[in-house]
Amino acid sequence: MRVKICGITKPEQGQAIAQMGATALGFICVPASPRYVTPNQIGLIVDSLTISVDTVGVFANASVKEICATVVLGRLSAIQLHGNESPEFCTQLRQFLPEIEMIKALRVKTPDDLHLAYRYVNYVDTLLLDAYHPQMLGGTGKTLDWERLAEFHPPLPWFLAGGLTPENILEALKRLHPNGIDVSSGVERSPGDKDLDKVALLFQQIL
């Protein structure tokens, strides 16, 4: 199972989390976010890693030009689209970044949002389901309605996100069978500052 720890802002924390067993590190490329890091900062963190992991830039309604520039400067291996990007936008972006994994995140508020996920299955590599919050795009600490997700079986890999913590991860995985998990606020002291003890506890639960 893939394990993505998102909202990395510090090189030493990125390295430690990779050593613990993370398969992916996520970097927030949304300037309004308290976890925002610049493309140059991402590049410095990625360069400092001594373990090979996926490096994922998280964007929300950014332009193709902005995303492509960040991928190059940050030396990213994947992009996560967390805004209102359409399947057509994903197609356009794919033309410029054919070798980069494309993850489409959907904030689930109603059952219709789950149906929306199926619009993207031919346009992206991976889906991610996150909890809905009216003001925040992610890192909210809110969990999804796992019971509602029990019938979600898309024809491509998907990440479960939304309020996952060392305390609830086993319950989530008992109910659902995602291909990966995405954890951010559940292993933090404050936005962007990871609590390595909590990260270690998370891996103790799932490995």
mmCIF file of C-alpha atoms in Angstrom:
data_model
loop_
_atom_site.group_PDB
_atom_site.id
_atom_site.type_symbol
_atom_site.label_atom_id
_atom_site.label_comp_id
_atom_site.label_asym_id
_atom_site.label_seq_id
_atom_site.Cartn_x
_atom_site.Cartn_y
_atom_site.Cartn_z
ATOM 1 C CA MET A 1 0.000 0.000 0.000
ATOM 2 C CA ARG A 2 1.205 3.503 -0.821
ATOM 3 C CA VAL A 3 1.626 5.888 2.091
ATOM 4 C CA LYS A 4 1.785 9.598 1.318
ATOM 5 C CA ILE A 5 2.617 12.066 4.054
ATOM 6 C CA CYS A 6 1.517 15.469 2.826
ATOM 7 C CA GLY A 7 2.385 19.026 3.787
ATOM 8 C CA ILE A 8 6.151 18.533 4.096
ATOM 9 C CA THR A 9 7.981 21.829 4.700
ATOM 10 C CA LYS A 10 11.266 20.858 6.379
ATOM 11 C CA PRO A 11 14.121 18.890 4.741
ATOM 12 C CA GLU A 12 15.032 16.999 7.905
ATOM 13 C CA GLN A 13 11.411 15.923 8.430
ATOM 14 C CA GLY A 14 11.077 14.816 4.824
ATOM 15 C CA GLN A 15 14.187 12.665 5.141
ATOM 16 C CA ALA A 16 13.078 11.152 8.463
ATOM 17 C CA ILE A 17 9.597 10.354 7.152
ATOM 18 C CA ALA A 18 11.029 8.729 4.020
ATOM 19 C CA GLN A 19 13.265 6.572 6.215
ATOM 20 C CA MET A 20 10.249 5.477 8.281
ATOM 21 C CA GLY A 21 8.621 3.975 5.218
ATOM 22 C CA ALA A 22 6.642 6.656 3.374
ATOM 23 C CA THR A 23 6.345 5.920 -0.327
ATOM 24 C CA ALA A 24 5.444 9.521 -1.192
ATOM 25 C CA LEU A 25 5.962 13.015 0.194
ATOM 26 C CA GLY A 26 3.469 15.745 -0.623
ATOM 27 C CA PHE A 27 4.275 19.441 -1.047
ATOM 28 C CA ILE A 28 1.572 22.105 -0.970
ATOM 29 C CA CYS A 29 1.894 24.455 -3.948
ATOM 30 C CA VAL A 30 -1.113 26.611 -2.988
ATOM 31 C CA PRO A 31 0.117 30.021 -1.715
ATOM 32 C CA ALA A 32 -2.924 30.538 0.550
ATOM 33 C CA SER A 33 -2.156 27.359 2.500
ATOM 34 C CA PRO A 34 -0.288 27.484 5.835
ATOM 35 C CA ARG A 35 1.726 24.514 4.514
ATOM 36 C CA TYR A 36 2.803 26.302 1.322
ATOM 37 C CA VAL A 37 6.346 25.815 0.076
ATOM 38 C CA THR A 38 7.881 27.529 -2.945
ATOM 39 C CA PRO A 39 9.148 25.526 -5.926
ATOM 40 C CA ASN A 40 12.728 26.274 -4.895
ATOM 41 C CA GLN A 41 12.057 25.081 -1.343
ATOM 42 C CA ILE A 42 10.590 21.858 -2.727
ATOM 43 C CA GLY A 43 13.686 21.357 -4.861
ATOM 44 C CA LEU A 44 15.946 21.753 -1.836
ATOM 45 C CA ILE A 45 13.946 19.197 0.157
ATOM 46 C CA VAL A 46 13.887 16.738 -2.753
ATOM 47 C CA ASP A 47 17.632 17.151 -3.301
ATOM 48 C CA SER A 48 18.289 16.396 0.363
ATOM 49 C CA LEU A 49 16.523 13.021 0.236
ATOM 50 C CA THR A 50 18.747 9.951 0.317
ATOM 51 C CA ILE A 51 15.840 7.535 -0.171
ATOM 52 C CA SER A 52 13.836 7.290 -3.372
ATOM 53 C CA VAL A 53 10.193 8.253 -2.854
ATOM 54 C CA ASP A 54 7.474 9.781 -4.996
ATOM 55 C CA THR A 55 7.445 13.569 -4.724
ATOM 56 C CA VAL A 56 3.989 15.047 -5.220
ATOM 57 C CA GLY A 57 3.114 18.695 -5.790
ATOM 58 C CA VAL A 58 -0.411 19.620 -4.679
ATOM 59 C CA PHE A 59 -2.087 22.326 -6.781
ATOM 60 C CA ALA A 60 -5.517 23.958 -6.796
ATOM 61 C CA ASN A 61 -6.772 25.709 -9.930
ATOM 62 C CA ALA A 62 -3.241 26.594 -11.053
ATOM 63 C CA SER A 63 -2.387 27.212 -14.698
ATOM 64 C CA VAL A 64 -0.662 24.641 -16.895
ATOM 65 C CA LYS A 65 2.340 26.965 -17.115
ATOM 66 C CA GLU A 66 2.596 27.307 -13.323
ATOM 67 C CA ILE A 67 2.300 23.569 -12.741
ATOM 68 C CA CYS A 68 4.912 22.720 -15.358
ATOM 69 C CA ALA A 69 7.361 25.267 -13.961
ATOM 70 C CA THR A 70 6.936 23.908 -10.435
ATOM 71 C CA VAL A 71 7.437 20.315 -11.599
ATOM 72 C CA VAL A 72 10.769 21.299 -13.138
ATOM 73 C CA LEU A 73 12.018 23.487 -10.272
ATOM 74 C CA GLY A 74 10.782 21.130 -7.562
ATOM 75 C CA ARG A 75 11.876 17.989 -9.405
ATOM 76 C CA LEU A 76 8.469 16.442 -8.803
ATOM 77 C CA SER A 77 7.457 12.960 -9.925
ATOM 78 C CA ALA A 78 3.699 13.489 -9.514
ATOM 79 C CA ILE A 79 1.073 16.212 -9.396
ATOM 80 C CA GLN A 80 -2.139 16.269 -7.375
ATOM 81 C CA LEU A 81 -4.968 18.469 -8.612
ATOM 82 C CA HIS A 82 -7.038 19.523 -5.617
ATOM 83 C CA GLY A 83 -9.233 22.236 -7.126
ATOM 84 C CA ASN A 84 -11.979 22.342 -9.751
ATOM 85 C CA GLU A 85 -9.841 21.062 -12.608
ATOM 86 C CA SER A 86 -11.912 19.469 -15.386
ATOM 87 C CA PRO A 87 -11.118 16.276 -17.293
ATOM 88 C CA GLU A 88 -10.346 18.519 -20.261
ATOM 89 C CA PHE A 89 -7.767 20.411 -18.193
ATOM 90 C CA CYS A 90 -6.180 17.086 -17.203
ATOM 91 C CA THR A 91 -5.914 16.172 -20.893
ATOM 92 C CA GLN A 92 -4.245 19.486 -21.678
ATOM 93 C CA LEU A 93 -1.815 19.113 -18.791
ATOM 94 C CA ARG A 94 -0.965 15.542 -19.800
ATOM 95 C CA GLN A 95 0.315 16.816 -23.159
ATOM 96 C CA PHE A 96 3.000 18.813 -21.343
ATOM 97 C CA LEU A 97 3.787 16.280 -18.596
ATOM 98 C CA PRO A 98 3.338 12.817 -20.154
ATOM 99 C CA GLU A 99 5.713 11.066 -17.730
ATOM 100 C CA ILE A 100 4.332 12.607 -14.515
ATOM 101 C CA GLU A 101 1.747 10.762 -12.420
ATOM 102 C CA MET A 102 -1.503 12.723 -12.300
ATOM 103 C CA ILE A 103 -3.667 12.438 -9.181
ATOM 104 C CA LYS A 104 -7.127 14.028 -9.083
ATOM 105 C CA ALA A 105 -8.388 14.839 -5.604
ATOM 106 C CA LEU A 106 -12.118 15.128 -4.920
ATOM 107 C CA ARG A 107 -13.611 16.599 -1.779
ATOM 108 C CA VAL A 108 -16.592 14.418 -0.944
ATOM 109 C CA LYS A 109 -19.620 16.214 0.479
ATOM 110 C CA THR A 110 -22.496 14.286 -1.121
ATOM 111 C CA PRO A 111 -22.940 10.964 -2.968
ATOM 112 C CA ASP A 112 -22.893 12.959 -6.224
ATOM 113 C CA ASP A 113 -19.260 13.841 -5.523
ATOM 114 C CA LEU A 114 -18.413 10.141 -5.616
ATOM 115 C CA HIS A 115 -20.120 9.807 -8.984
ATOM 116 C CA LEU A 116 -18.041 12.745 -10.191
ATOM 117 C CA ALA A 117 -14.899 10.696 -9.600
ATOM 118 C CA TYR A 118 -15.839 8.387 -12.452
ATOM 119 C CA ARG A 119 -15.631 11.292 -14.917
ATOM 120 C CA TYR A 120 -11.871 11.301 -14.427
ATOM 121 C CA VAL A 121 -11.021 7.622 -14.797
ATOM 122 C CA ASN A 122 -9.832 7.966 -18.400
ATOM 123 C CA TYR A 123 -7.897 11.173 -17.793
ATOM 124 C CA VAL A 124 -5.760 10.650 -14.672
ATOM 125 C CA ASP A 125 -3.631 7.884 -13.158
ATOM 126 C CA THR A 126 -4.927 7.963 -9.595
ATOM 127 C CA LEU A 127 -7.857 9.343 -7.599
ATOM 128 C CA LEU A 128 -7.825 10.755 -4.062
ATOM 129 C CA LEU A 129 -10.870 11.202 -1.853
ATOM 130 C CA ASP A 130 -10.715 13.907 0.797
ATOM 131 C CA ALA A 131 -13.198 15.393 3.242
ATOM 132 C CA TYR A 132 -15.150 18.485 2.228
ATOM 133 C CA HIS A 133 -14.597 21.770 4.043
ATOM 134 C CA PRO A 134 -16.175 25.031 2.826
ATOM 135 C CA GLN A 135 -13.011 27.114 3.308
ATOM 136 C CA MET A 136 -10.130 24.617 3.228
ATOM 137 C CA LEU A 137 -8.974 22.416 0.370
ATOM 138 C CA GLY A 138 -7.233 19.839 2.574
ATOM 139 C CA GLY A 139 -5.478 19.208 5.851
ATOM 140 C CA THR A 140 -8.748 19.844 7.667
ATOM 141 C CA GLY A 141 -8.613 16.945 10.120
ATOM 142 C CA LYS A 142 -12.160 15.981 9.092
ATOM 143 C CA THR A 143 -12.859 12.354 8.217
ATOM 144 C CA LEU A 144 -14.989 11.107 5.363
ATOM 145 C CA ASP A 145 -18.139 9.046 5.803
ATOM 146 C CA TRP A 146 -16.397 5.681 5.466
ATOM 147 C CA GLU A 147 -19.699 3.815 5.322
ATOM 148 C CA ARG A 148 -20.663 5.762 2.220
ATOM 149 C CA LEU A 149 -17.341 4.870 0.606
ATOM 150 C CA ALA A 150 -17.792 1.119 1.063
ATOM 151 C CA GLU A 151 -19.204 0.769 -2.457
ATOM 152 C CA PHE A 152 -16.537 2.916 -4.089
ATOM 153 C CA HIS A 153 -14.580 0.666 -6.434
ATOM 154 C CA PRO A 154 -13.106 2.777 -9.239
ATOM 155 C CA PRO A 155 -11.226 1.096 -12.110
ATOM 156 C CA LEU A 156 -7.976 2.818 -11.167
ATOM 157 C CA PRO A 157 -5.925 3.208 -7.965
ATOM 158 C CA TRP A 158 -7.139 5.580 -5.263
ATOM 159 C CA PHE A 159 -5.914 7.227 -2.074
ATOM 160 C CA LEU A 160 -7.994 7.681 1.052
ATOM 161 C CA ALA A 161 -7.431 11.023 2.787
ATOM 162 C CA GLY A 162 -9.322 13.135 5.299
ATOM 163 C CA GLY A 163 -8.620 13.170 9.021
ATOM 164 C CA LEU A 164 -6.536 10.000 9.124
ATOM 165 C CA THR A 165 -4.513 9.551 12.329
ATOM 166 C CA PRO A 166 -2.511 6.796 14.045
ATOM 167 C CA GLU A 167 -5.588 6.231 16.216
ATOM 168 C CA ASN A 168 -8.153 5.687 13.452
ATOM 169 C CA ILE A 169 -6.113 4.312 10.544
ATOM 170 C CA LEU A 170 -6.734 0.636 11.334
ATOM 171 C CA GLU A 171 -10.486 1.207 11.557
ATOM 172 C CA ALA A 172 -10.420 3.017 8.203
ATOM 173 C CA LEU A 173 -8.476 0.233 6.526
ATOM 174 C CA LYS A 174 -10.733 -2.420 8.045
ATOM 175 C CA ARG A 175 -13.752 -0.782 6.425
ATOM 176 C CA LEU A 176 -12.163 0.275 3.138
ATOM 177 C CA HIS A 177 -9.489 -1.016 0.808
ATOM 178 C CA PRO A 178 -7.768 1.944 -0.828
ATOM 179 C CA ASN A 179 -4.539 1.534 -2.768
ATOM 180 C CA GLY A 180 -2.963 4.226 -0.639
ATOM 181 C CA ILE A 181 -3.485 6.597 2.254
ATOM 182 C CA ASP A 182 -2.714 10.308 2.459
ATOM 183 C CA VAL A 183 -2.039 11.765 5.910
ATOM 184 C CA SER A 184 -1.306 15.378 6.834
ATOM 185 C CA SER A 185 -2.849 17.070 9.890
ATOM 186 C CA GLY A 186 -3.150 13.759 11.743
ATOM 187 C CA VAL A 187 0.633 13.610 12.239
ATOM 188 C CA GLU A 188 1.332 17.300 12.898
ATOM 189 C CA ARG A 189 2.151 19.572 15.826
ATOM 190 C CA SER A 190 1.045 22.567 13.735
ATOM 191 C CA PRO A 191 0.450 23.080 9.996
ATOM 192 C CA GLY A 192 3.594 21.998 8.146
ATOM 193 C CA ASP A 193 5.434 20.859 11.290
ATOM 194 C CA LYS A 194 5.259 17.072 11.459
ATOM 195 C CA ASP A 195 5.315 15.233 14.778
ATOM 196 C CA LEU A 196 7.772 12.430 14.021
ATOM 197 C CA ASP A 197 6.547 10.402 17.000
ATOM 198 C CA LYS A 198 3.039 10.417 15.511
ATOM 199 C CA VAL A 199 4.436 9.495 12.090
ATOM 200 C CA ALA A 200 6.311 6.578 13.655
ATOM 201 C CA LEU A 201 3.152 5.447 15.445
ATOM 202 C CA LEU A 202 1.226 5.568 12.167
ATOM 203 C CA PHE A 203 3.755 3.263 10.515
ATOM 204 C CA GLN A 204 3.704 0.922 13.505
ATOM 205 C CA GLN A 205 -0.036 0.527 12.930
ATOM 206 C CA ILE A 206 0.102 -0.249 9.217
ATOM 207 C CA LEU A 207 3.430 -1.978 8.543
#
